[in-house]
């Protein structure tokens, strides 16, 4: 039994005329008659009574027509489902996110993507540090990630979507807290609070590099596992920190965020990363939407 047999039978059953059914299916009438006969042999019953004047359904044919309609509908739904999936309009996408700034970017991106692909399920996979996302991408545990650059080349492809500025985070009673800007060199003798050194924090690396560029090595007196804790420790006057501007949205009491002055490069790129050569049409749709919603920044651009 083949779908063409079911289509032949349903056409004749609906038209009750072999000639009209043949024209509807763009078949020669003998070919159509042969397909109906083959179907009757397969099911082991006469489905149509034929005379020189009329065609009508038998009792078995009436019952079988209902099932034939159902099978053909399911076949068409299956075909459409495959095509929709192939176009990236149905499926699942696992999205890694890290850092306060990505939670600010993600709603805008997710809204635009859901408008275009309402049947794709976005599964968010948060992580504290970018290194964990890189591992998850390489291992196939996520499909795309918002993370702090740089992203290792080779197995991964990436595109910078934002340059975020680092700021000096000071206790509110710090002597420099009231200044409009702070030179990094003025913090050379300060105690610093930072992320845990062994957890692969791109932000920690960027902050240390900025201090090196200003001529000193930061003296880290306490490490913390996440942004909330780093800023809270600054509020407790444990030390100062260099944090992305987006951390100010945490609104933790007792701290002041102050821009960094001078020629030191204190920008931290945010990138979108994915596996190089991933053929997923769902991923392709996400990346295309991201190019429009989150275009790459121009040279020298940054965000406060």
Coordinates of C-alpha atoms in Angstrom, one line a residue:
X1 CA 0.0 0.0 0.0
X2 CA 1.5 3.3 -1.1
X3 CA 0.3 6.9 -0.6
X4 CA -0.3 7.2 -4.4
X5 CA -2.8 4.3 -4.0
X6 CA -4.6 6.2 -1.2
X7 CA -4.7 9.4 -3.2
X8 CA -6.1 7.5 -6.2
X9 CA -8.8 5.9 -4.1
X10 CA -9.8 9.1 -2.3
X11 CA -10.1 11.0 -5.6
X12 CA -12.4 8.4 -7.1
X13 CA -14.4 8.1 -3.8
X14 CA -14.9 11.9 -3.7
X15 CA -15.7 12.3 -7.4
X16 CA -17.5 9.0 -7.8
X17 CA -16.3 9.1 -11.4
X18 CA -13.0 7.6 -12.8
X19 CA -12.7 10.1 -15.6
X20 CA -13.0 13.2 -13.4
X21 CA -10.7 11.7 -10.7
X22 CA -8.1 10.9 -13.4
X23 CA -8.2 14.5 -14.6
X24 CA -7.9 15.8 -11.1
X25 CA -4.8 13.7 -10.5
X26 CA -3.4 14.3 -14.0
X27 CA -3.3 10.6 -14.6
X28 CA -4.5 8.4 -17.5
X29 CA -7.7 6.6 -16.5
X30 CA -6.3 3.1 -17.0
X31 CA -3.4 3.9 -14.6
X32 CA -5.9 5.2 -12.1
X33 CA -8.0 2.1 -12.3
X34 CA -5.0 -0.1 -11.9
X35 CA -3.9 1.7 -8.7
X36 CA -7.4 1.3 -7.2
X37 CA -7.3 -2.4 -8.0
X38 CA -3.9 -2.8 -6.4
X39 CA -5.2 -1.1 -3.3
X40 CA -8.2 -3.4 -3.1
X41 CA -5.9 -6.4 -3.4
X42 CA -3.7 -5.1 -0.6
X43 CA -6.6 -4.5 1.8
X44 CA -8.4 -7.6 0.7
X45 CA -11.8 -6.0 0.1
X46 CA -13.8 -4.4 -2.7
X47 CA -13.9 -0.7 -1.9
X48 CA -15.8 0.6 -5.0
X49 CA -18.7 -0.8 -6.9
X50 CA -18.3 -0.1 -10.6
X51 CA -21.0 -0.3 -13.3
X52 CA -21.1 1.3 -16.7
X53 CA -23.3 4.1 -15.3
X54 CA -21.9 4.8 -11.8
X55 CA -19.3 4.3 -9.2
X56 CA -20.2 4.1 -5.5
X57 CA -18.5 3.2 -2.3
X58 CA -19.1 -0.2 -0.7
X59 CA -19.5 -0.5 3.1
X60 CA -15.8 -1.4 3.4
X61 CA -15.0 1.6 1.1
X62 CA -16.8 4.0 3.3
X63 CA -14.9 2.9 6.4
X64 CA -11.6 2.8 4.5
X65 CA -12.1 6.4 3.1
X66 CA -12.1 7.8 6.6
X67 CA -8.8 6.1 7.4
X68 CA -7.3 7.1 4.0
X69 CA -8.1 10.8 4.7
X70 CA -6.5 10.5 8.1
X71 CA -3.3 8.9 6.7
X72 CA -3.0 11.5 3.9
X73 CA -3.4 14.3 6.4
X74 CA -0.7 12.9 8.7
X75 CA 1.6 12.4 5.7
X76 CA 1.2 16.0 4.7
X77 CA 1.7 17.2 8.3
X78 CA 4.9 15.1 8.5
X79 CA 6.1 16.5 5.2
X80 CA 5.4 20.1 6.3
X81 CA 7.0 19.5 9.7
X82 CA 10.2 18.3 8.0
X83 CA 10.3 21.3 5.7
X84 CA 9.7 23.7 8.6
X85 CA 12.5 22.1 10.6
X86 CA 14.8 22.1 7.6
X87 CA 14.2 25.9 7.2
X88 CA 15.1 26.4 10.8
X89 CA 11.5 27.3 11.8
X90 CA 11.1 24.5 14.3
X91 CA 13.4 22.9 16.9
X92 CA 15.5 23.9 19.9
X93 CA 18.4 26.2 20.4
X94 CA 20.6 26.0 23.5
X95 CA 21.9 29.5 24.3
X96 CA 24.7 30.1 26.8
X97 CA 24.8 33.4 28.6
X98 CA 27.3 35.0 31.0
X99 CA 27.7 38.4 32.6
X100 CA 25.2 41.1 33.5
X101 CA 25.5 42.7 30.1
X102 CA 24.3 39.7 28.2
X103 CA 21.1 39.6 30.2
X104 CA 20.6 43.1 29.0
X105 CA 21.2 42.2 25.4
X106 CA 19.3 38.9 25.4
X107 CA 15.7 40.2 25.8
X108 CA 16.0 42.4 22.7
X109 CA 17.5 39.5 20.7
X110 CA 15.1 36.9 22.0
X111 CA 12.0 39.1 21.1
X112 CA 13.2 39.6 17.6
X113 CA 14.0 35.9 17.1
X114 CA 10.7 34.7 18.5
X115 CA 8.8 37.0 16.2
X116 CA 10.5 35.3 13.2
X117 CA 10.7 31.7 14.6
X118 CA 7.8 31.3 17.1
X119 CA 8.1 27.5 17.0
X120 CA 11.8 27.3 18.0
X121 CA 12.4 26.7 21.7
X122 CA 15.2 28.8 23.3
X123 CA 16.8 27.1 26.2
X124 CA 19.0 29.4 28.2
X125 CA 22.1 28.0 29.9
X126 CA 23.7 30.5 32.3
X127 CA 27.3 30.3 33.4
X128 CA 29.4 32.7 35.5
X129 CA 32.5 32.6 33.4
X130 CA 33.2 32.6 29.6
X131 CA 35.7 29.7 29.8
X132 CA 32.8 27.4 30.9
X133 CA 30.8 28.5 27.8
X134 CA 33.7 27.8 25.5
X135 CA 34.0 24.3 26.9
X136 CA 30.2 23.8 26.5
X137 CA 30.3 24.9 22.9
X138 CA 33.2 22.7 22.0
X139 CA 31.6 19.7 23.8
X140 CA 28.2 20.3 22.1
X141 CA 26.3 21.1 25.3
X142 CA 25.2 24.5 23.9
X143 CA 24.7 25.7 20.4
X144 CA 25.6 29.4 20.7
X145 CA 26.9 31.6 23.5
X146 CA 27.1 35.2 24.6
X147 CA 30.4 35.5 26.2
X148 CA 33.4 37.7 26.9
X149 CA 36.0 37.8 24.1
X150 CA 38.6 36.6 23.1
X151 CA 37.1 33.3 21.8
X152 CA 39.6 30.6 20.8
X153 CA 39.8 30.2 17.0
X154 CA 39.7 26.8 15.3
X155 CA 36.7 24.8 16.6
X156 CA 34.7 28.0 17.3
X157 CA 33.6 31.0 15.2
X158 CA 32.7 34.3 16.8
X159 CA 31.6 37.9 16.2
X160 CA 32.0 40.8 18.6
X161 CA 28.6 42.4 19.2
X162 CA 29.6 45.0 21.9
X163 CA 32.6 46.7 23.5
X164 CA 31.9 47.3 27.2
X165 CA 34.0 49.7 29.3
X166 CA 35.6 48.7 32.6
X167 CA 35.0 51.1 35.5
X168 CA 36.7 51.6 38.8
X169 CA 34.4 50.3 41.6
X170 CA 35.2 52.1 44.9
X171 CA 33.8 52.1 48.4
X172 CA 31.6 55.1 48.8
X173 CA 33.9 56.6 51.4
X174 CA 37.0 56.2 49.3
X175 CA 39.0 59.4 48.7
X176 CA 38.6 59.1 45.0
X177 CA 34.9 58.2 45.1
X178 CA 33.8 61.8 44.4
X179 CA 36.0 62.3 41.4
X180 CA 34.5 62.4 37.9
X181 CA 37.2 60.0 36.6
X182 CA 40.0 57.9 38.1
X183 CA 43.4 57.3 36.6
X184 CA 44.3 53.6 36.9
X185 CA 47.8 54.6 38.2
X186 CA 46.1 56.2 41.2
X187 CA 44.9 52.7 42.3
X188 CA 48.4 51.1 42.2
X189 CA 48.7 50.9 46.0
X190 CA 45.1 49.8 46.6
X191 CA 43.9 46.3 47.6
X192 CA 41.9 44.7 44.9
X193 CA 38.9 42.3 44.9
X194 CA 38.7 40.1 41.8
X195 CA 37.2 36.9 40.4
X196 CA 38.7 33.6 41.3
X197 CA 41.9 33.2 39.2
X198 CA 41.5 29.6 38.3
X199 CA 37.9 29.9 36.9
X200 CA 38.8 31.3 33.5
X201 CA 37.4 34.8 33.9
X202 CA 37.9 37.0 30.8
X203 CA 37.0 40.0 33.0
X204 CA 39.8 39.2 35.5
X205 CA 42.3 38.9 32.6
X206 CA 41.1 42.2 31.1
X207 CA 41.4 44.0 34.5
X208 CA 44.9 42.6 35.1
X209 CA 46.0 43.6 31.6
X210 CA 44.7 47.1 32.1
X211 CA 46.6 47.5 35.3
X212 CA 49.8 46.2 33.6
X213 CA 49.3 48.8 30.9
X214 CA 49.1 51.5 33.7
X215 CA 52.4 50.3 35.1
X216 CA 51.5 48.1 38.1
X217 CA 50.3 44.6 39.1
X218 CA 47.1 44.6 41.1
X219 CA 47.4 43.3 44.6
X220 CA 44.4 41.0 44.9
X221 CA 43.5 40.4 48.6
X222 CA 40.3 38.5 48.1
X223 CA 38.7 36.6 45.3
X224 CA 35.0 36.0 44.7
X225 CA 33.0 33.6 42.4
X226 CA 30.7 36.1 40.8
X227 CA 30.0 39.8 40.0
X228 CA 27.5 40.3 42.8
X229 CA 30.0 39.1 45.4
X230 CA 32.9 41.1 44.0
X231 CA 30.8 44.3 44.1
X232 CA 29.5 43.5 47.6
X233 CA 33.0 43.0 48.9
X234 CA 33.9 46.4 47.6
X235 CA 30.9 47.8 49.4
X236 CA 32.3 46.2 52.6
X237 CA 35.5 48.2 52.0
X238 CA 37.6 45.0 51.5
X239 CA 39.2 46.6 48.4
X240 CA 38.6 48.2 45.0
X241 CA 37.8 46.5 41.8
X242 CA 37.6 46.9 38.0
X243 CA 34.3 45.8 36.7
X244 CA 32.2 46.2 33.5
X245 CA 29.9 49.2 33.5
X246 CA 26.9 46.9 33.3
X247 CA 27.6 45.7 36.9
X248 CA 26.3 49.1 38.1
X249 CA 22.8 47.9 37.3
X250 CA 23.1 45.6 40.3
X251 CA 22.6 48.6 42.5
X252 CA 24.5 47.3 45.5
X253 CA 24.8 49.8 48.3
X254 CA 28.0 51.3 49.5
X255 CA 29.8 51.4 46.1
X256 CA 30.6 54.1 43.5
X257 CA 31.3 53.3 39.9
X258 CA 33.7 55.8 38.4
X259 CA 35.0 56.0 34.7
X260 CA 38.6 55.4 34.1
X261 CA 40.6 58.3 32.6
X262 CA 43.7 58.3 30.5
X263 CA 44.8 56.3 27.4
X264 CA 44.6 52.9 28.9
X265 CA 42.3 50.5 26.8
X266 CA 39.7 49.4 29.3
X267 CA 37.2 47.9 26.8
X268 CA 36.0 44.4 27.2
X269 CA 34.5 42.9 24.0
X270 CA 31.2 40.8 24.2
X271 CA 31.0 38.2 21.5
X272 CA 28.5 35.7 20.0
X273 CA 30.2 32.4 19.5
X274 CA 29.2 29.1 17.9
X275 CA 30.9 25.9 16.5
X276 CA 32.6 26.5 13.2
X277 CA 30.8 24.8 10.4
X278 CA 27.7 23.9 12.4
X279 CA 25.0 23.0 9.7
X280 CA 22.0 23.7 12.0
X281 CA 19.4 25.8 10.1
X282 CA 18.0 26.8 13.6
X283 CA 21.4 28.3 14.5
X284 CA 21.7 29.9 11.0
X285 CA 18.4 31.7 11.7
X286 CA 19.6 32.9 15.1
X287 CA 22.8 34.2 13.7
X288 CA 21.1 36.0 10.9
X289 CA 18.7 37.7 13.3
X290 CA 21.6 38.6 15.6
X291 CA 23.4 40.4 12.7
X292 CA 20.4 42.7 12.3
X293 CA 19.6 43.2 16.0
X294 CA 23.1 43.2 17.4
X295 CA 25.4 44.5 14.7
X296 CA 29.2 44.5 15.3
X297 CA 30.4 47.8 16.8
X298 CA 32.6 50.2 14.8
X299 CA 36.3 50.7 15.5
X300 CA 36.9 52.3 18.8
X301 CA 33.4 52.1 20.0
X302 CA 32.5 51.2 23.5
X303 CA 29.5 51.3 25.9
X304 CA 29.2 52.7 29.3

